Short mmCIF file of C-alpha atoms and ligand atoms in Angstrom, two decimals:
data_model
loop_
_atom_site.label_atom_id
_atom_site.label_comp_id
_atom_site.label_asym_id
_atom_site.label_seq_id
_atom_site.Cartn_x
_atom_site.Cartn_y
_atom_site.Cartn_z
CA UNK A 1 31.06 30.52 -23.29
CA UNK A 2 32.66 27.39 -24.82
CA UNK A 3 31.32 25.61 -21.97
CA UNK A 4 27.70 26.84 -22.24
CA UNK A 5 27.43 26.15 -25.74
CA UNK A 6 29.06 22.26 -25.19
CA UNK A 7 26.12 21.95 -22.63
CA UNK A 8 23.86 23.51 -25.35
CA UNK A 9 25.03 20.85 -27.17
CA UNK A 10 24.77 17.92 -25.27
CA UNK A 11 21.00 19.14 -24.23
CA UNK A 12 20.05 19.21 -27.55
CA UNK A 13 21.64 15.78 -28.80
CA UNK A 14 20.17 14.17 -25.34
CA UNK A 15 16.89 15.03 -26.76
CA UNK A 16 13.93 14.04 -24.60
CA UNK A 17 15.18 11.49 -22.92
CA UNK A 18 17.91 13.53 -20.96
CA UNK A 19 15.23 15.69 -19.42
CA UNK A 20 14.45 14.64 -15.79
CA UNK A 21 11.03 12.41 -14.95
CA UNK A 22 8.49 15.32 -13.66
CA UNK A 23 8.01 15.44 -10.13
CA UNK A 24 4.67 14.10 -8.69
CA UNK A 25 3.71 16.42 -6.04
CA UNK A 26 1.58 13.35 -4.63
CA UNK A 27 1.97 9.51 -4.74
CA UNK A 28 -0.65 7.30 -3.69
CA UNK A 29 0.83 3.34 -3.47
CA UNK A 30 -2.49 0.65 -3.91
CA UNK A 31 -1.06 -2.68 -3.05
CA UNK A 32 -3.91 -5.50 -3.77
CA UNK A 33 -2.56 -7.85 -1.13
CA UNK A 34 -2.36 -11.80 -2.97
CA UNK A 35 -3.17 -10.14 -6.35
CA UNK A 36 -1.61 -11.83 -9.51
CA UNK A 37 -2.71 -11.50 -12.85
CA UNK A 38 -5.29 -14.38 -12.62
CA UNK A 39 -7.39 -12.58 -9.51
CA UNK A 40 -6.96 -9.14 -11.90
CA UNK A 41 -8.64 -11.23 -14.69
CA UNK A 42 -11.06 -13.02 -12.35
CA UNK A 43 -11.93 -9.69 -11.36
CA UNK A 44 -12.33 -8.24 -14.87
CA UNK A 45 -14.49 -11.38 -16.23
CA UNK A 46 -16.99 -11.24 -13.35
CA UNK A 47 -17.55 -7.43 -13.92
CA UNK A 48 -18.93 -7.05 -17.39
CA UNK A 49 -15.01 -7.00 -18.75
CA UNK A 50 -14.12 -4.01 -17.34
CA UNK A 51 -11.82 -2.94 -14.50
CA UNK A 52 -10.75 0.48 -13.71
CA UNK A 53 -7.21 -0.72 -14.03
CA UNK A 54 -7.69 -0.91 -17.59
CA UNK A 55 -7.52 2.93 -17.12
CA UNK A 56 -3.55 2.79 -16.48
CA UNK A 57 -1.16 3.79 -19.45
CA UNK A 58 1.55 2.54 -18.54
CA UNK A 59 1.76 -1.88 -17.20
CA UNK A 60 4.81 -3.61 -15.74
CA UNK A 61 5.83 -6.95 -14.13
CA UNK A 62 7.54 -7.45 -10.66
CA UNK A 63 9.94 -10.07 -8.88
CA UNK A 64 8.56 -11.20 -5.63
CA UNK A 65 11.12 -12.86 -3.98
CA UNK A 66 12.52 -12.37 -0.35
CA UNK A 67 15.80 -12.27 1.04
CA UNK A 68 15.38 -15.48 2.98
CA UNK A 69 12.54 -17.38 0.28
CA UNK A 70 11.82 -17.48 -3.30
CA UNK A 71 8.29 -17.32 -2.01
CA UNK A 72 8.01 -13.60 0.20
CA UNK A 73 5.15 -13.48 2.61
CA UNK A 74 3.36 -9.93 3.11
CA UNK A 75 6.14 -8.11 5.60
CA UNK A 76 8.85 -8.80 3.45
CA UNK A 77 6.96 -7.98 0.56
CA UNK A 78 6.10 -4.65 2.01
CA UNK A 79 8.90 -4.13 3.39
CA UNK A 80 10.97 -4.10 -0.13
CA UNK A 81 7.95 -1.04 -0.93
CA UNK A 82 8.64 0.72 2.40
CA UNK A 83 12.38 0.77 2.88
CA UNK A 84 13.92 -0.78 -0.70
CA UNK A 85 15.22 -3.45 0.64
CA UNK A 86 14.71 -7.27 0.33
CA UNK A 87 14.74 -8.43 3.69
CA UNK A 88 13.69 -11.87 5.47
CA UNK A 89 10.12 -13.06 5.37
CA UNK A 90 7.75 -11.73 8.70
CA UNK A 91 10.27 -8.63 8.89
CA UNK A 92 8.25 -5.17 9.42
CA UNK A 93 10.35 -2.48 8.21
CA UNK A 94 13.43 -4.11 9.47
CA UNK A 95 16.51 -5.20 7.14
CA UNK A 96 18.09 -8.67 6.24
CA UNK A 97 20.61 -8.01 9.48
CA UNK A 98 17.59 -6.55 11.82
CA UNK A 99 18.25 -3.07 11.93
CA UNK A 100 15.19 -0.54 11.15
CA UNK A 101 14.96 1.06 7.97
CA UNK A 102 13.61 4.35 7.57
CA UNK A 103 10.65 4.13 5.47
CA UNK A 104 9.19 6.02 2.37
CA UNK A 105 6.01 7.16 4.64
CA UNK A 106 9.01 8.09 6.98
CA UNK A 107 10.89 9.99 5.23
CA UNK A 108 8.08 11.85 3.33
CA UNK A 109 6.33 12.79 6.88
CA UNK A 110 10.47 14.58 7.22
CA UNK A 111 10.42 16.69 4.38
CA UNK A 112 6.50 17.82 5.36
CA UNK A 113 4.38 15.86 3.52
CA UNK A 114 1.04 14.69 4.39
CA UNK A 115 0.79 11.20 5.10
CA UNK A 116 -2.15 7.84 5.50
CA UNK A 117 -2.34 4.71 5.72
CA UNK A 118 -5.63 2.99 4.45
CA UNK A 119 -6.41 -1.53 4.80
CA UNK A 120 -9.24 -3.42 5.06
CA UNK A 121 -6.93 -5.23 7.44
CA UNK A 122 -6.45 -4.15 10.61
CA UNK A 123 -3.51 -1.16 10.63
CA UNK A 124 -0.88 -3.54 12.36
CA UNK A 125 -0.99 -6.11 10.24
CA UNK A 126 2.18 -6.75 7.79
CA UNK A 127 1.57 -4.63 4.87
CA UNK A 128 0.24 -1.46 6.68
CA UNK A 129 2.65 -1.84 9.56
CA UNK A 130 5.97 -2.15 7.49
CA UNK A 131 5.24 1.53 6.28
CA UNK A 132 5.08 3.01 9.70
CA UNK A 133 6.81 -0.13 12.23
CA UNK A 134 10.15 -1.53 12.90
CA UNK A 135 10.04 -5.28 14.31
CA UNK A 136 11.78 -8.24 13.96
CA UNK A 137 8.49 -10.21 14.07
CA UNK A 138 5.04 -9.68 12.24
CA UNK A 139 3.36 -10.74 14.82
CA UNK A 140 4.18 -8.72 17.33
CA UNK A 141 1.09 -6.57 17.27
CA UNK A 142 1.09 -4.83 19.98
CA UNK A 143 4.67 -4.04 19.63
CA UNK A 144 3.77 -2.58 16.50
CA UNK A 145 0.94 -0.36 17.68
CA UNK A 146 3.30 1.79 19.37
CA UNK A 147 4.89 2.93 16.72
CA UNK A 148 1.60 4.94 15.31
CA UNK A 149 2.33 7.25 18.80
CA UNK A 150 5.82 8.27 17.39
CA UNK A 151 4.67 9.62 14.15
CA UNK A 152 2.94 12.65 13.06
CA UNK A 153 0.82 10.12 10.53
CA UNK A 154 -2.41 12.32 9.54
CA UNK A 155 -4.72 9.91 7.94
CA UNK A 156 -5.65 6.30 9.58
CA UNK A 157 -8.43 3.85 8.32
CA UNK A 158 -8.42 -0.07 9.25
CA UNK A 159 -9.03 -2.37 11.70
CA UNK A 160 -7.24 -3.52 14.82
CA UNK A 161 -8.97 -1.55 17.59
CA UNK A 162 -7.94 -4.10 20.42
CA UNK A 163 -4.22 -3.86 19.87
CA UNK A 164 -4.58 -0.07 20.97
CA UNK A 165 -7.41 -0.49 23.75
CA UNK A 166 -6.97 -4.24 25.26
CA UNK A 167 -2.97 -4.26 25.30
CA UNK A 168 -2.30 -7.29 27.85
CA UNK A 169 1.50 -5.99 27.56
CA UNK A 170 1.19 -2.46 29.39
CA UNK A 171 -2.63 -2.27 29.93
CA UNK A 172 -1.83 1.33 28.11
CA UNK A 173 -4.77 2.97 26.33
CA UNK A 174 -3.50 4.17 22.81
CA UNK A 175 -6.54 5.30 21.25
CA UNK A 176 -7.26 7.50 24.22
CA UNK A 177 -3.41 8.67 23.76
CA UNK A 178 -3.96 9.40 20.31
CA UNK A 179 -6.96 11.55 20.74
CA UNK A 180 -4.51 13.36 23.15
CA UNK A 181 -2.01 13.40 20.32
CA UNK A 182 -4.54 16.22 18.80
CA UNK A 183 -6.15 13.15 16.97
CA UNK A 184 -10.16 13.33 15.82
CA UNK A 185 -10.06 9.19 16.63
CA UNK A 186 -13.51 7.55 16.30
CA UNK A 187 -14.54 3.74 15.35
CA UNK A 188 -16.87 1.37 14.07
CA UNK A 189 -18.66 1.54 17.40
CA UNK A 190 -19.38 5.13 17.80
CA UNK A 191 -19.45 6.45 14.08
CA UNK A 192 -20.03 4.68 10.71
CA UNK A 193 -17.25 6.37 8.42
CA UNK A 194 -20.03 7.72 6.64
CA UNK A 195 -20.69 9.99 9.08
CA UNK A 196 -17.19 10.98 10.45
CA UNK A 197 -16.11 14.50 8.56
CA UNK A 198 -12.13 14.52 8.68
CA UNK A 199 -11.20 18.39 9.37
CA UNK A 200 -7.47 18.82 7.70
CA UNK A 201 -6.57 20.85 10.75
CA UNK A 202 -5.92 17.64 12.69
CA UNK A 203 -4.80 14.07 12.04
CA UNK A 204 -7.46 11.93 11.80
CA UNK A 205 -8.15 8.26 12.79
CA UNK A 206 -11.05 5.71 12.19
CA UNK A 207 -10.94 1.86 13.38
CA UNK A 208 -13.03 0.02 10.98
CA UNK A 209 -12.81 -3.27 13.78
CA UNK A 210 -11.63 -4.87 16.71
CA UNK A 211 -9.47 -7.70 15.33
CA UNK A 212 -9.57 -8.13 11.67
CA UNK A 213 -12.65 -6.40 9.85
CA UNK A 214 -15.46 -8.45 8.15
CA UNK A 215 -14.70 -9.53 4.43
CA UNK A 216 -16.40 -7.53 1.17
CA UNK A 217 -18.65 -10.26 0.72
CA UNK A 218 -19.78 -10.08 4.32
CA UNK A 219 -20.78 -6.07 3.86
CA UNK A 220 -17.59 -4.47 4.41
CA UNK A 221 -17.92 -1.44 2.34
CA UNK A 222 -15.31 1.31 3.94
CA UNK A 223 -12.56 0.85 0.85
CA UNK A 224 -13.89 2.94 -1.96
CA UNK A 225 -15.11 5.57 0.70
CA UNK A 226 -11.70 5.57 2.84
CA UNK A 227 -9.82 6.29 -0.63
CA UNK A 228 -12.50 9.19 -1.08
CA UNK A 229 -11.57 10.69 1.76
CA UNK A 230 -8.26 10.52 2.58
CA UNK A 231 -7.43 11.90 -1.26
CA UNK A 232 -9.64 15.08 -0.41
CA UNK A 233 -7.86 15.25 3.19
CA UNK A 234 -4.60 14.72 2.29
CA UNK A 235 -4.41 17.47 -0.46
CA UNK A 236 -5.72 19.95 2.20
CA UNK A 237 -3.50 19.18 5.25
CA UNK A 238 -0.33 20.11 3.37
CA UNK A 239 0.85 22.21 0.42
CA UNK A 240 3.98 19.85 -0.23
CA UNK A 241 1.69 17.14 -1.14
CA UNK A 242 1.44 13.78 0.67
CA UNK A 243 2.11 10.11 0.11
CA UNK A 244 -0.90 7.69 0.87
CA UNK A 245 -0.48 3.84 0.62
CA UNK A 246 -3.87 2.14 1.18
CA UNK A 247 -4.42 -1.97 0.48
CA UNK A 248 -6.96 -4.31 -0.30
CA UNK A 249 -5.79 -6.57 2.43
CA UNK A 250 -8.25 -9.47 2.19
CA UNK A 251 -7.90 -10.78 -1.93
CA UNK A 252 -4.94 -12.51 0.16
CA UNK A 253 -7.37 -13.80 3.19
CA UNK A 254 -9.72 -15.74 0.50
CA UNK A 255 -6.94 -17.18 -1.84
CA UNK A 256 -5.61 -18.64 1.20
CA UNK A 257 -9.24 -19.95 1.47
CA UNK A 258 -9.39 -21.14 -1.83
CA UNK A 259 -12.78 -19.07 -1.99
CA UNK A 260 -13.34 -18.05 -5.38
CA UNK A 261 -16.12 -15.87 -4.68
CA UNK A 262 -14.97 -14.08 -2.19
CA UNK A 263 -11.57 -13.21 -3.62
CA UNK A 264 -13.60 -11.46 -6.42
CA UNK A 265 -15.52 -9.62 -4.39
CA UNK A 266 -12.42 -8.43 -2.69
CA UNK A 267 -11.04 -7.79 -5.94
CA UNK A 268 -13.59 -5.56 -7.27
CA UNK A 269 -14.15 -3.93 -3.81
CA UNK A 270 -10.20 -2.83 -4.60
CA UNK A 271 -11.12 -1.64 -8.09
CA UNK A 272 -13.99 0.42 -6.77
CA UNK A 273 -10.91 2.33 -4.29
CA UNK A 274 -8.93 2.47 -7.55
CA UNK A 275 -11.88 3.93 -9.39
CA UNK A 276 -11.89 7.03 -6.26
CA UNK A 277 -8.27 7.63 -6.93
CA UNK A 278 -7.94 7.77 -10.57
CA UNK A 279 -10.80 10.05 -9.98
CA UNK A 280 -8.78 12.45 -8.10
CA UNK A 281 -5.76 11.80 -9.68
CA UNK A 282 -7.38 13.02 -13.05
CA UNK A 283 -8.21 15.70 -11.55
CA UNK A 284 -5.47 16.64 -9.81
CA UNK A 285 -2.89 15.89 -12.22
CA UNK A 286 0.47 15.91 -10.25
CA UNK A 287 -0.42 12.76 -9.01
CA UNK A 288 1.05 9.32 -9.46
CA UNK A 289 -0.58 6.27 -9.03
CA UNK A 290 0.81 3.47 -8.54
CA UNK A 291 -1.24 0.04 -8.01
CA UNK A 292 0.66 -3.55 -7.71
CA UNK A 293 0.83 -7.01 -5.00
CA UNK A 294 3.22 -8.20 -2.78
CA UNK A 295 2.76 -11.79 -4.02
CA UNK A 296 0.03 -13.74 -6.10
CA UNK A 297 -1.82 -16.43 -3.72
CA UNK A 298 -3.19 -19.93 -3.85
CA UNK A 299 -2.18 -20.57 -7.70
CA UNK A 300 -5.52 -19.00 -9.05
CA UNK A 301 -6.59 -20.67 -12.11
CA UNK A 302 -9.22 -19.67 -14.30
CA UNK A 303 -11.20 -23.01 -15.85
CA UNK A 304 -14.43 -23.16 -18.07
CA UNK A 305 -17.40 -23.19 -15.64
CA UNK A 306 -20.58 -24.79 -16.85
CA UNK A 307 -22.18 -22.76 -19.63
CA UNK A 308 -20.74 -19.95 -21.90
CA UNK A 309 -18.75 -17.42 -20.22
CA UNK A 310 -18.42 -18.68 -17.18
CA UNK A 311 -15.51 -19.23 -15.18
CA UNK A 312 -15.18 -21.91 -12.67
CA UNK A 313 -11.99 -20.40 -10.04
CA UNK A 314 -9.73 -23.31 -9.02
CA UNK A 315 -6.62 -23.19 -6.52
CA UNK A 316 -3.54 -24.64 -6.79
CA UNK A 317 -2.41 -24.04 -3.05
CA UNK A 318 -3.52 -22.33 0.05
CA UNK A 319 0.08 -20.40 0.67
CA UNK A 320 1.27 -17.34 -1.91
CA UNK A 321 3.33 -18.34 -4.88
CA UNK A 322 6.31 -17.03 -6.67
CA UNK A 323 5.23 -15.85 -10.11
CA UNK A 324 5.98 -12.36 -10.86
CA UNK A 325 2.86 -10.05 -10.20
CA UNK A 326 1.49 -6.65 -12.12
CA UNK A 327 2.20 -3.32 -11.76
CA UNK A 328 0.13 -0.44 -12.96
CA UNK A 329 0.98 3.19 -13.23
CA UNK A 330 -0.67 6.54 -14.06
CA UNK A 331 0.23 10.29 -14.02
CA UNK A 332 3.79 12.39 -13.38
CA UNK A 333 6.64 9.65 -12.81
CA UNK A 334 4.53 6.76 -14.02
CA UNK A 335 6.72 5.62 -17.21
CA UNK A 336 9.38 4.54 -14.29
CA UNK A 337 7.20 1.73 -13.19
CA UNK A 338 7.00 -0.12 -17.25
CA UNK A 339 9.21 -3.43 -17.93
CA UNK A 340 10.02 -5.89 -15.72
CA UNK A 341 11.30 -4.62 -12.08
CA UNK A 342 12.24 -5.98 -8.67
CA UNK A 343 9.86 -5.20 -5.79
CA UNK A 344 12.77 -3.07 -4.00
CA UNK A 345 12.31 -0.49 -7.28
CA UNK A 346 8.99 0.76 -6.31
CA UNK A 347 10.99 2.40 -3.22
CA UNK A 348 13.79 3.43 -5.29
CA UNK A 349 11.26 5.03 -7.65
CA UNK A 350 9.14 6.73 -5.69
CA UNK A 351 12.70 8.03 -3.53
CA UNK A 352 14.25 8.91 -6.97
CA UNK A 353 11.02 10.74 -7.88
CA UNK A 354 11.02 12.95 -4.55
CA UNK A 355 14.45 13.15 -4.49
CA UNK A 356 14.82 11.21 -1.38
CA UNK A 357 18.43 9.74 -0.51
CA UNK A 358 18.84 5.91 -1.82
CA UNK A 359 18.75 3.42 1.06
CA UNK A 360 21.56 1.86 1.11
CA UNK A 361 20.26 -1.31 3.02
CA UNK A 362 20.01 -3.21 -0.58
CA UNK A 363 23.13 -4.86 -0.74
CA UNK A 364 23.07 -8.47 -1.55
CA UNK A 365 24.83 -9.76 -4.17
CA UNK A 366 22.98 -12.42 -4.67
CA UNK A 367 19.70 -10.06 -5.39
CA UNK A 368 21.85 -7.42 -7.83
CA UNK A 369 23.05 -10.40 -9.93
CA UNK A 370 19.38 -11.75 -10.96
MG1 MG B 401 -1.59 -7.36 3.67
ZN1 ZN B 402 -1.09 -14.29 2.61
#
């Protein structure tokens, strides 16, 4: 009796803050590949002020860095989201020490939740590929194709097409396996996604390209769509709920560039896919959103173009940069992702949040001092 009323007690003086975060029953992870705060404001200028990012309630700021360089490149970068750990730069789902780390898409498919993968990339490239792939070197595409036959993924849009159809390393046919799989597999050749109608009794995959799709400003259009669908998919294929990380891979592609233009089309093309989700999320309501980059690229500055309100978009580089990037967060869980926070914590988060074991890959020093 003593006992219960002591825990009474200590309930009642913990107020609010010792109750647990709620649990989200879905998370959806938007990572807007090369997206600092200067290509979120380019973005928001060039579209009447407004961004549907504005929509999140609760902002934060994240460290960048890699294991082996201040500056991370995409793998690393995505790796830290996948896995929790801060590993070398070009590593896909792979620690500092090169061991595989199970991943947060990983471990969610485990305990029965629906999972997809969405880019405007193609699906082996670094940030899709360290949710799902475990190999020493990003550029091992083929390698990394493989690994989509030895999961039960459910939901696949991007490009990438050849690295499943013309492997030069086995002369294997991985699309055709897939559809064997129990897959409903269809591409840019013989469907537009527009007219593909993903049935949540199978997994479902759509190549968007061969190589690396077409940029935003060149007509590529799948994003907003993609995010449509895969939200309404993924809530019906399972009851648990399902984890969905889906990029805007190219804001990256025209920073490197130094295209100005073309970065903000990418950038609102990502807003429009943010727009979808909030939209279901709203709805929904036991779903966290989560939206944030891997790294800012090419030094974006914003000058004074010729005439009033107008913005002339300089670069400072072609390569990423190390300033800390945003982080934006809405629904159950979301208050988690406010402050300032090392990319490794979106993992920990989200693996807090479901409950999931702590990876104990994350154990540098060197990192835990900073
Ligand atoms: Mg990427
Ligand atoms: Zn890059």
């Amino acid at each position: 009796m003593i006992k219960y009323l002591l825990a009474l007690c200590a309930i009642l003086m913990g107020g609010a803050s010792a109750m647990p975060a709620p649990k989200p029953k879905n998370i959806i992870l938007l990572i807007g590949d090369g997206m600092g705060l200067t290509q979120v404001t380019a973005g928001l200028y060039a579209n009447n002020k407004k961004l549907n990012l504005e929509r999140f309630p609760v902002t934060g700021l994240m460290k960048t860095q890699s294991a082996s360089h201040l500056i991370t490149d995409s793998a690393a970068g995505a790796t830290a989201f996948s896995c929790g750990c801060k590993t070398y730069n070009g590593a896909i789902g792979m620690t500092r020490d090169r061991k595989p780390c199970p991943t947060i898409l990983e471990q969610a498919e485990k305990s029965g939740l629906a999972t997809g993968l969405v880019a405007t990339s193609s699906v082996t490239h670094a940030t899709p590929a360290s949710f799902i792939a475990h190999v020493g070197n990003r550029g091992e595409m083929e390698d990394i194709a493989l690994f989509f036959m030895d999961t039960e993924l459910d939901f696949l849009v991007g490009g990438g097409l050849r690295y499943f159809t013309q492997r030069k390393k086995d002369q294997r046919n991985l699309y055709e396996e897939l559809r064997r799989k129990g897959y409903d597999v269809s591409d840019f050749q013989s469907m537009p996604l527009t007219r593909t109608q993903p049935d949540p009794a199978k997994p479902f995959a759509w190549f968007s390209a061969m190589g690396e799709p077409d940029s935003a400003k060149a007509g590529r259009d799948y994003l907003p769509l993609a995010a449509n669908m895969a939200t309404n998919y993924l809530s019906k294929r399972s009851d648990k709920g399902f984890f969905l990380m889906l990029e805007g891979s190219q804001i990256d592609w025209a920073c490197h560039a130094n295209d100005g233009p073309r970065a903000v089309a990418e950038m609102l093309d990502f807003d429009r896919a943010i727009g979808e989700i909030l939209r279901f999320a709203e709805a929904d309501g036991q779903t966290l959103v989560i939206v944030t980059a891997d790294h800012e690229t090419g030094g974006m500055v914003l000058e004074q173009g010729e005439g009033f309100e107008v913005l002339d978009l300089e670069f400072n580089s072609g390569q990423h940069t190390a300033s800390m990037v945003p982080v934006f967060a809405y629904g159950p869980g979301a208050e988690r992702f406010g402050g300032v926070m090392d990319n490794t914590d979106i993992y920990k988060n989200i693996a807090r949040l479901w409950g999931f074991e702590p990876e104990p890959t994350d154990a540098d020093p060197k990192t835990k001092k900073q």
